[in-house]
XYZ file of N, CA, C and O in Angstrom:
700
model
N 4.115 -2.849 -6.885
C 3.148 -3.317 -7.746
C 2.024 -2.271 -7.631
O 1.643 -1.694 -6.011
N 1.342 -1.986 -8.447
C 0.287 -0.884 -8.019
C -0.907 -1.432 -7.800
O -1.500 -1.002 -6.747
N -1.484 -2.804 -8.008
C -2.425 -3.516 -7.204
C -1.948 -4.681 -6.992
O -0.917 -5.486 -7.613
N -2.414 -5.300 -5.731
C -1.921 -6.452 -4.907
C -3.333 -7.070 -4.867
O -4.267 -6.850 -4.460
N -3.342 -8.693 -5.437
C -4.383 -9.258 -5.205
C -4.376 -9.965 -3.629
O -3.354 -10.763 -3.139
N -5.282 -9.783 -2.994
C -5.257 -9.943 -1.642
C -6.799 -11.167 -1.433
O -7.620 -10.926 -2.029
N -6.196 -12.405 -0.485
C -7.077 -13.199 -0.212
C -7.197 -13.343 0.972
O -6.167 -13.169 1.845
N -8.274 -13.384 1.807
C -8.770 -13.389 3.101
C -9.083 -14.967 3.374
O -10.121 -15.533 3.052
N -8.017 -15.270 4.578
C -8.461 -16.711 4.849
C -9.343 -17.018 5.977
O -9.535 -15.837 7.218
N -9.973 -17.854 5.920
C -11.379 -18.060 7.118
C -10.323 -18.305 8.534
O -9.402 -19.081 8.247
N -10.464 -17.713 9.521
C -9.763 -18.106 10.788
C -9.746 -19.803 10.776
O -8.688 -20.294 11.120
N -10.661 -20.556 10.381
C -10.704 -22.161 10.759
C -9.714 -22.375 9.760
O -9.005 -23.506 10.040
N -9.721 -22.076 8.492
C -8.771 -22.642 7.557
C -7.415 -22.430 7.876
O -6.568 -23.290 7.563
N -7.074 -21.573 8.547
C -5.477 -21.174 8.909
C -5.197 -22.506 9.812
O -3.818 -22.531 9.758
N -5.583 -23.260 10.660
C -5.329 -24.258 11.394
C -5.249 -25.463 10.517
O -4.543 -26.499 11.114
N -5.593 -25.665 9.259
C -5.878 -27.034 8.738
C -4.436 -27.389 8.110
O -3.804 -26.461 7.389
N -3.928 -28.485 8.210
C -2.884 -28.533 7.806
C -2.521 -28.417 6.176
O -1.374 -28.324 5.673
N -3.425 -28.815 5.423
C -3.581 -28.692 3.961
C -3.677 -26.891 3.666
O -3.940 -26.457 2.420
N -3.911 -26.119 4.662
C -3.908 -24.848 4.465
C -3.208 -24.138 3.467
O -4.013 -23.115 2.527
N -1.827 -23.996 3.329
C -1.204 -23.563 2.223
C -1.650 -23.761 0.926
O -1.810 -23.119 -0.003
N -1.838 -25.060 0.572
C -2.441 -25.686 -0.558
C -3.451 -25.090 -0.958
O -3.502 -24.799 -2.163
N -4.223 -24.943 0.011
C -5.873 -24.709 -0.364
C -5.868 -23.044 -0.801
O -6.404 -22.611 -1.620
N -4.791 -22.199 0.072
C -5.229 -20.959 -0.116
C -4.226 -20.612 -1.609
O -4.735 -19.935 -2.256
N -3.121 -21.337 -1.785
C -2.492 -21.128 -2.991
C -3.324 -21.597 -4.447
O -3.675 -20.800 -5.271
N -4.206 -22.579 -4.321
C -4.917 -23.121 -5.298
C -5.959 -21.972 -5.487
O -6.323 -21.631 -6.644
N -6.416 -21.447 -4.408
C -7.672 -20.659 -4.428
C -7.209 -18.965 -4.820
O -7.959 -18.473 -5.866
N -6.265 -18.737 -4.363
C -5.562 -17.539 -4.989
C -5.000 -17.337 -6.304
O -5.311 -16.385 -6.979
N -4.303 -18.326 -6.687
C -3.782 -18.422 -7.959
C -4.913 -18.900 -8.853
O -4.698 -18.298 -9.869
N -5.839 -19.635 -8.893
C -6.680 -19.994 -9.512
C -8.265 -18.826 -9.632
O -8.750 -19.406 -10.382
N -7.918 -18.071 -8.870
C -9.089 -16.996 -8.642
C -9.486 -16.463 -9.891
O -8.877 -15.786 -10.714
N -10.951 -17.122 -10.384
C -11.324 -16.433 -11.316
C -10.435 -16.723 -12.830
O -10.352 -16.064 -13.504
N -10.061 -17.802 -12.575
C -8.852 -18.030 -13.666
C -7.717 -17.353 -14.027
O -7.391 -17.335 -15.279
N -7.362 -16.927 -13.174
C -6.471 -15.890 -13.328
C -4.846 -16.767 -13.441
O -5.004 -17.633 -12.387
N -4.042 -16.522 -14.201
C -2.557 -17.139 -13.740
C -1.695 -16.182 -13.383
O -1.592 -15.195 -13.795
N -1.216 -16.548 -12.224
C -0.526 -15.438 -11.570
C 0.908 -16.005 -11.004
O 0.789 -17.453 -10.370
N 1.879 -15.632 -11.561
C 3.432 -16.454 -11.186
C 4.107 -15.232 -10.183
O 5.188 -15.809 -10.234
N 3.392 -14.222 -9.952
C 4.306 -13.434 -9.237
C 4.071 -13.427 -7.706
O 3.179 -12.550 -7.293
N 4.432 -14.248 -6.693
C 4.039 -14.519 -5.281
C 4.050 -13.224 -4.275
O 3.241 -13.019 -3.854
N 5.012 -12.526 -5.005
C 5.113 -11.420 -4.124
C 4.267 -10.495 -4.305
O 4.066 -9.445 -3.348
N 3.225 -10.281 -5.291
C 2.126 -9.428 -5.537
C 0.977 -10.188 -4.967
O -0.286 -9.702 -5.044
N 1.075 -11.239 -4.393
C -0.235 -11.723 -3.606
C -0.010 -11.841 -2.012
O 1.098 -11.983 -1.592
N -0.977 -11.749 -1.444
C -0.917 -11.153 -0.105
C -2.252 -12.032 0.620
O -3.234 -12.059 -0.056
N -1.789 -12.750 1.577
C -2.924 -13.047 2.392
C -3.307 -12.579 3.660
O -2.346 -12.416 4.507
N -4.476 -12.361 3.789
C -4.898 -11.769 5.173
C -5.464 -12.585 6.210
O -6.156 -13.379 5.594
N -4.956 -12.331 7.036
C -5.361 -13.514 8.293
C -6.102 -12.419 9.297
O -5.146 -11.603 9.699
N -7.446 -12.896 9.757
C -7.955 -11.784 10.730
C -7.396 -12.240 11.816
O -7.054 -13.221 12.465
N -7.280 -10.960 12.808
C -6.940 -11.160 13.926
C -7.352 -12.026 15.015
O -6.628 -12.874 15.959
N -8.809 -12.238 14.727
C -9.492 -13.474 15.564
C -9.062 -14.930 15.265
O -9.086 -15.430 16.298
N -7.928 -14.966 14.490
C -7.806 -16.272 14.290
C -6.527 -16.459 15.187
O -6.334 -17.697 15.650
N -6.093 -15.772 16.010
C -5.063 -15.691 16.762
C -5.405 -16.187 18.331
O -4.897 -16.260 19.137
N -6.768 -16.200 18.237
C -7.330 -16.824 19.715
C -7.643 -18.367 19.414
O -8.218 -18.806 20.569
N -7.241 -18.923 18.085
C -7.646 -20.175 18.137
C -6.248 -20.980 18.289
O -5.074 -20.633 18.459
N -6.331 -22.419 17.974
C -4.998 -23.142 17.638
C -4.081 -22.479 16.792
O -4.307 -22.093 15.974
N -3.037 -22.577 17.422
C -1.677 -21.655 17.098
C -0.841 -22.528 16.011
O -0.207 -21.947 14.848
N -0.416 -23.792 16.433
C 0.810 -24.674 15.626
C 0.634 -24.433 14.280
O 1.429 -24.544 13.524
N -0.376 -25.321 13.676
C -0.785 -25.339 12.309
C -0.913 -24.132 11.758
O -0.089 -23.923 10.720
N -1.426 -23.132 12.188
C -1.875 -21.871 11.645
C -0.233 -21.010 11.289
O -0.162 -20.720 10.435
N 0.668 -20.993 12.465
C 2.089 -20.488 12.356
C 2.556 -21.366 11.442
O 3.389 -20.559 10.484
N 2.580 -22.531 11.409
C 3.464 -23.385 10.296
C 2.779 -23.161 8.571
O 3.663 -22.845 7.816
N 1.599 -22.934 8.671
C 1.050 -22.492 7.310
C 1.548 -20.849 6.961
O 1.699 -20.754 5.694
N 1.645 -20.234 7.839
C 1.830 -18.899 7.583
C 3.303 -18.988 7.187
O 3.612 -18.294 6.214
N 4.167 -19.497 7.884
C 5.659 -19.268 7.589
C 6.006 -20.193 6.291
O 6.657 -19.697 5.341
N 5.093 -21.184 5.833
C 5.374 -21.825 4.748
C 4.913 -21.020 3.480
O 5.409 -20.805 2.239
N 3.729 -20.120 3.810
C 3.242 -19.276 2.647
C 4.041 -17.898 2.481
O 4.567 -17.893 1.335
N 4.797 -17.695 3.208
C 5.471 -16.443 3.412
C 6.795 -17.095 2.745
O 7.524 -16.060 1.844
N 7.499 -17.967 3.042
C 8.594 -18.542 2.409
C 8.651 -18.951 0.950
O 9.469 -18.425 0.194
N 7.327 -18.904 0.542
C 7.052 -19.102 -0.812
C 6.788 -17.942 -1.605
O 6.640 -17.863 -3.038
N 6.922 -16.862 -1.002
C 7.031 -15.492 -1.376
C 5.758 -14.682 -1.420
O 5.393 -13.441 -1.619
N 4.576 -15.169 -0.562
C 3.339 -14.585 -0.268
C 3.668 -13.261 0.704
O 4.353 -13.799 1.926
N 3.001 -12.326 0.715
C 3.143 -11.258 1.581
C 1.978 -11.669 2.563
O 1.099 -12.271 2.146
N 2.345 -11.219 3.919
C 1.363 -11.794 5.126
C 0.694 -10.549 5.729
O 1.478 -9.782 6.036
N -0.433 -10.387 5.714
C -1.184 -9.334 6.559
C -2.228 -9.815 7.631
O -2.618 -10.856 7.603
N -2.163 -9.172 8.742
C -2.910 -9.274 9.639
C -3.911 -8.451 9.572
O -3.722 -6.861 9.697
N -5.109 -8.596 9.566
C -6.336 -7.592 9.381
C -7.142 -7.670 10.657
O -7.321 -8.621 11.236
N -7.826 -6.527 11.005
C -8.645 -6.536 12.035
C -7.861 -5.956 13.389
O -8.371 -6.182 14.471
N -6.488 -5.359 13.118
C -5.735 -5.025 14.231
C -6.678 -3.818 14.694
O -6.908 -2.772 14.350
N -6.562 -4.033 16.325
C -7.461 -3.162 17.232
C -8.631 -3.895 17.886
O -8.926 -3.164 18.434
N -8.984 -4.843 16.955
C -10.333 -5.570 17.843
C -10.205 -5.715 18.976
O -10.732 -5.561 19.969
N -9.197 -6.842 19.566
C -8.734 -7.169 20.580
C -7.276 -7.212 20.713
O -6.855 -7.713 21.747
N -6.339 -7.103 19.893
C -5.068 -7.136 20.022
C -4.550 -8.597 20.092
O -3.447 -8.859 20.793
N -5.236 -9.470 19.657
C -4.955 -10.762 20.048
C -3.840 -11.173 19.249
O -2.717 -11.961 19.634
N -3.350 -10.597 18.287
C -2.115 -10.945 17.406
C -0.758 -10.092 17.799
O 0.338 -10.675 17.288
N -1.062 -9.169 18.612
C 0.177 -8.527 19.190
C 1.392 -9.479 19.531
O 2.592 -8.968 19.434
N 1.134 -10.403 20.599
C 2.201 -11.131 21.235
C 3.120 -12.006 19.946
O 3.761 -12.684 20.356
N 2.030 -12.515 18.709
C 2.791 -12.937 17.902
C 3.784 -12.338 16.671
O 4.205 -12.748 15.848
N 3.713 -10.799 16.823
C 4.355 -9.960 15.860
C 5.971 -10.410 15.528
O 6.200 -10.311 14.631
N 6.666 -10.749 16.727
C 7.835 -11.133 16.684
C 7.995 -12.362 16.063
O 9.090 -12.921 15.553
N 6.970 -13.365 16.278
C 7.192 -14.930 15.976
C 6.640 -14.980 14.527
O 7.070 -16.289 14.069
N 6.135 -14.212 13.791
C 5.609 -14.566 12.735
C 6.220 -13.520 11.624
O 6.435 -12.568 12.014
N 6.287 -13.878 10.160
C 6.547 -13.035 8.792
C 5.653 -12.317 8.642
O 5.033 -12.508 7.682
N 5.184 -11.211 9.254
C 3.977 -10.532 9.010
C 4.708 -9.150 8.265
O 5.710 -8.768 8.708
N 3.966 -8.723 6.935
C 4.569 -7.795 6.052
C 3.491 -6.712 6.491
O 4.242 -5.592 6.579
N 2.238 -6.622 6.701
C 1.511 -5.613 6.799
C 0.362 -5.764 7.806
O 0.029 -6.976 8.228
N -0.076 -4.503 8.699
C -1.033 -4.689 9.808
C -2.197 -3.748 9.111
O -1.885 -2.726 8.480
N -3.227 -4.441 9.315
C -4.508 -3.582 8.510
C -5.027 -3.064 9.852
O -5.952 -4.204 10.576
N -5.393 -1.899 10.150
C -6.233 -1.410 11.412
C -7.721 -1.447 10.945
O -7.990 -0.713 9.941
N -8.611 -2.083 11.687
C -9.650 -1.863 11.447
C -10.558 -0.820 11.416
O -10.080 0.047 12.597
N -11.504 -0.428 11.026
C -12.097 0.944 10.866
C -12.832 1.108 12.471
O -12.402 2.354 12.583
N -13.103 0.504 12.893
C -13.873 0.770 14.332
C -12.529 1.291 15.501
O -12.635 2.210 15.938
N -11.585 0.561 15.492
C -10.144 0.872 16.069
C -9.831 2.243 15.822
O -9.540 3.058 16.487
N -9.718 2.399 14.182
C -9.205 3.568 13.620
C -10.334 4.766 14.446
O -9.448 5.837 14.697
N -11.142 4.623 14.014
C -12.273 6.000 14.359
C -12.157 6.078 15.802
O -12.062 7.332 16.261
N -12.045 5.165 16.811
C -11.669 5.413 18.168
C -10.631 5.953 18.544
O -10.485 7.154 19.128
N -9.729 5.625 17.905
C -8.043 6.082 17.963
C -7.828 7.484 17.653
O -7.158 8.231 18.233
N -8.536 7.611 16.309
C -8.440 9.351 15.705
C -9.272 10.152 16.485
O -8.789 11.520 16.568
N -10.256 9.817 17.360
C -10.868 10.679 18.088
C -10.650 11.077 19.624
O -11.443 11.654 20.261
N -9.517 10.314 19.983
C -9.254 10.208 21.487
C -7.841 10.286 21.678
O -6.800 9.270 21.090
N -7.467 11.181 22.479
C -5.733 11.591 22.579
C -4.978 10.430 22.910
O -4.045 10.077 22.294
N -5.585 9.768 23.780
C -4.754 8.382 24.148
C -4.704 7.490 23.062
O -3.719 7.004 22.982
N -5.785 7.160 22.554
C -5.768 6.241 21.353
C -4.758 6.722 20.417
O -4.233 5.820 19.631
N -4.850 8.039 20.169
C -3.747 8.536 18.709
C -2.490 7.958 19.235
O -1.877 7.627 18.785
N -2.204 7.996 20.549
C -0.909 7.808 21.032
C -0.572 6.237 21.179
O 0.891 5.953 20.629
N -1.664 5.599 21.474
C -1.444 4.197 21.179
C -1.098 3.665 19.800
O 0.020 3.066 19.584
N -1.931 4.156 18.841
C -1.836 3.914 17.326
C -0.358 4.195 17.155
O 0.432 3.767 16.249
N 0.039 5.339 17.379
C 1.444 6.292 16.980
C 2.268 5.191 17.329
O 3.468 4.671 16.493
N 2.266 4.322 18.789
C 3.435 3.534 19.160
C 3.226 2.232 18.710
O 4.238 1.594 18.192
N 1.970 1.684 18.510
C 2.095 0.501 17.642
C 2.814 0.433 16.415
O 3.527 -0.333 15.926
N 2.333 1.818 15.377
C 3.050 1.881 13.957
C 4.571 2.130 14.314
O 5.268 1.579 13.361
N 4.937 2.614 15.451
C 6.396 2.675 15.729
C 7.124 1.329 16.032
O 8.280 1.047 15.315
N 6.415 0.469 16.473
C 6.734 -0.637 16.955
C 6.689 -1.881 15.364
O 7.935 -2.313 15.321
N 5.722 -1.217 14.593
C 5.634 -2.112 13.507
C 6.602 -1.649 12.608
O 7.410 -2.634 11.725
N 7.020 -0.436 12.302
C 8.227 -0.046 11.426
C 9.338 -0.439 11.771
O 10.233 -0.905 11.002
N 9.560 -0.721 13.014
C 10.982 -1.297 13.713
C 10.903 -2.751 13.058
O 12.115 -3.281 13.054
N 9.953 -3.196 13.120
C 9.852 -4.863 12.507
C 9.569 -4.998 10.921
O 9.405 -5.579 10.710
N 9.606 -3.701 10.368
C 9.510 -3.471 8.842
C 8.326 -3.902 8.478
O 8.194 -4.531 7.244
N 7.224 -3.505 8.999
C 5.954 -3.625 8.542
C 5.446 -2.456 7.769
O 5.801 -1.489 8.272
N 4.510 -2.759 6.785
C 3.748 -1.770 6.278
C 2.081 -1.799 6.991
O 1.968 -2.652 7.693
N 1.564 -0.576 6.866
C 0.114 -0.347 7.655
C -0.877 -0.102 6.617
O -0.442 0.942 5.273
N -2.219 -0.476 6.700
C -3.197 -0.104 5.965
C -3.954 0.578 6.907
O -4.167 -0.369 8.095
N -4.553 1.720 7.035
C -5.988 2.127 7.838
C -7.111 2.002 7.019
O -7.029 2.834 5.973
N -8.128 1.382 7.815
C -9.437 1.303 7.080
C -10.466 1.980 7.737
O -10.467 2.037 9.042
N -11.195 2.968 6.919
C -12.163 3.817 7.749
C -11.887 5.153 7.897
O -12.394 5.939 8.369
N -11.159 5.563 6.924
C -10.665 7.036 7.106
C -11.816 8.127 6.478
O -12.436 7.564 5.398
N -12.036 8.951 7.187
C -13.210 9.821 7.112
C -12.813 11.106 6.534
O -13.614 12.129 6.515
N -11.581 11.663 6.924
C -11.621 13.346 6.554
C -9.989 13.270 6.249
O -9.010 12.190 6.452
N -9.559 14.489 5.945
C -8.264 14.583 5.484
C -7.457 14.970 6.527
O -6.089 14.315 6.622
N -8.291 15.239 7.772
C -6.951 15.154 9.198
C -6.840 13.799 9.217
O -5.514 13.492 10.037
N -7.540 12.886 8.992
C -7.259 11.381 9.599
C -6.290 11.305 8.697
O -5.025 10.305 9.314
N -6.172 11.203 7.564
C -5.172 10.873 6.463
C -3.625 11.785 6.957
O -2.620 10.879 6.906
N -3.695 12.919 7.082
C -2.691 13.706 7.699
C -1.994 13.004 8.939
O -0.561 12.896 8.996
N -2.846 12.812 10.026
C -2.327 12.337 11.145
C -1.731 10.672 10.663
O -0.540 10.363 11.345
N -2.431 9.872 10.066
C -1.975 8.487 9.539
C -0.285 8.855 8.871
O 0.602 8.139 9.059
N -0.173 9.585 7.856
C 0.780 9.874 7.334
C 2.063 10.166 8.361
O 3.299 9.715 8.408
N 1.686 11.056 9.549
C 2.734 11.318 10.387
C 2.963 10.268 11.307
O 4.173 10.043 11.842
N 2.017 9.278 11.394
C 2.355 8.012 12.115
C 3.349 7.123 11.361
O 3.870 6.171 11.561
N 3.111 7.200 9.884
C 4.085 6.489 8.789
C 3.092 5.396 8.077
O 3.598 4.303 7.697
N 1.751 5.820 8.251
C 1.002 5.125 7.399
C 0.647 5.874 6.327
O 0.037 6.520 6.403
N 0.783 4.933 5.068
C 0.780 5.664 3.746
C -0.350 4.889 2.983
O -0.599 5.325 1.782
N -1.045 3.753 3.448
C -2.127 3.307 2.552
C -3.495 3.232 3.562
O -3.588 2.948 4.819
N -4.443 3.530 2.677
C -5.533 4.239 3.711
C -7.007 3.462 2.613
O -6.985 3.464 1.501
N -7.890 3.371 3.608
C -9.229 3.175 2.774
C -10.455 3.395 3.510
O -10.138 4.119 4.622
N -11.373 3.658 2.998
C -12.615 4.213 3.685
C -13.622 5.154 2.526
O -13.224 5.382 1.507
N -14.730 5.455 3.251
C -15.601 6.421 2.234
C -15.193 7.604 1.918
O -15.277 8.179 0.702
N -13.997 8.379 2.423
C -13.407 9.661 2.228
C -12.722 9.221 1.002
O -12.497 10.416 0.071
N -11.914 8.120 0.531
C -11.489 7.958 -0.681
C -12.378 7.523 -1.733
O -12.090 7.749 -2.677
N -12.930 6.465 -1.494
C -13.995 5.913 -2.283
C -14.942 5.098 -1.537
O -14.818 4.369 -0.592
N -16.076 5.049 -2.267
C -17.224 3.969 -1.716
C -16.589 2.453 -2.060
O -15.975 2.270 -2.748
N -17.175 1.536 -1.425
C -16.601 -0.059 -1.711
C -17.188 -0.070 -3.196
O -18.035 0.409 -4.012
N -16.191 -1.007 -3.861
C -16.131 -1.065 -5.467
C -16.208 -2.638 -5.600
O -15.300 -3.268 -5.160
N -16.983 -2.767 -6.761
C -17.028 -4.195 -7.412
C -15.747 -4.165 -8.258
O -15.082 -3.197 -8.769
N -15.370 -5.384 -8.579
C -14.252 -5.808 -9.273
C -14.441 -5.081 -10.885
O -13.446 -4.453 -11.072
N -15.648 -5.000 -11.249
C -15.423 -4.019 -12.590
C -15.651 -2.777 -12.403
O -15.039 -2.186 -13.635
N -15.752 -2.326 -11.368
C -15.891 -0.786 -11.193
C -14.239 -0.280 -10.732
O -13.971 0.955 -11.106
N -13.225 -1.239 -10.533
C -11.906 -0.750 -9.965
C -11.225 -0.105 -11.132
O -10.851 1.087 -11.091
N -11.580 -0.775 -12.418
C -10.733 -0.203 -13.484
C -11.070 1.293 -14.029
O -10.266 2.349 -14.071
N -12.455 1.619 -13.969
C -12.846 2.854 -14.187
C -12.390 4.064 -13.007
O -12.060 5.039 -13.398
N -12.557 3.575 -12.018
C -12.385 4.163 -10.876
C -10.887 4.514 -11.401
O -10.222 5.785 -10.961
N -9.999 3.422 -11.250
C -8.272 3.875 -11.551
C -8.265 4.991 -12.598
O -7.430 5.869 -12.645
N -9.015 4.526 -13.926
C -8.996 5.651 -14.887
C -8.979 6.967 -14.610
O -8.303 8.011 -15.065
N -9.895 7.273 -13.785
C -10.553 8.529 -13.409
C -9.588 9.251 -12.475
O -9.607 10.311 -12.032
N -9.322 8.319 -11.444
C -8.257 8.789 -10.260
C -7.393 8.686 -10.005
O -6.625 9.234 -9.297
N -6.330 8.155 -10.727
C -5.120 7.439 -10.574
C -4.412 8.164 -11.514
O -4.696 8.188 -12.750
N -3.299 8.870 -11.300
C -2.477 9.682 -12.473
C -1.227 8.955 -12.579
O -0.431 8.201 -11.359
N -0.390 8.575 -13.734
C 0.808 7.901 -13.824
C 1.889 8.865 -12.863
O 1.724 10.053 -13.135
N 2.802 8.357 -12.453
C 3.855 9.143 -11.815
C 4.834 9.587 -12.805
O 5.122 9.044 -13.733
């Protein structure tokens, strides 16, 4: 899919027994959209959610993934709270946070750690997104590590929903 609709769950919602139903209603009905392609819907769960109660959250994540949703962990690098659960959950995408990315890209040991984390993620068939890219050199290193999706001021300033279409027309070319 060219664009993926992403919804970010509040960490407290991740524990609620009705979590999947609430998230599904929110994502599918967001601004009166009718959406029937679950594989193009992605639920972001902030890494901080992994420091709280987990049983309900894990059940909710599995239920959403089973229904076709892609699951991403965002904020990776803040405290690595999710790392021990990578093999327990159906995680599709890891989203490295801006602060960690900037630290890792400017520090030789940090670069090796990031490359290792991405190697582990690749073995588990995960995709990656790096937020906070500030230079072409950042992008080249991330490609070398296997990360092909980036965000940050180097690519574009943050855009509102109404600006995305104009940005795409000006900057994206058909393949």
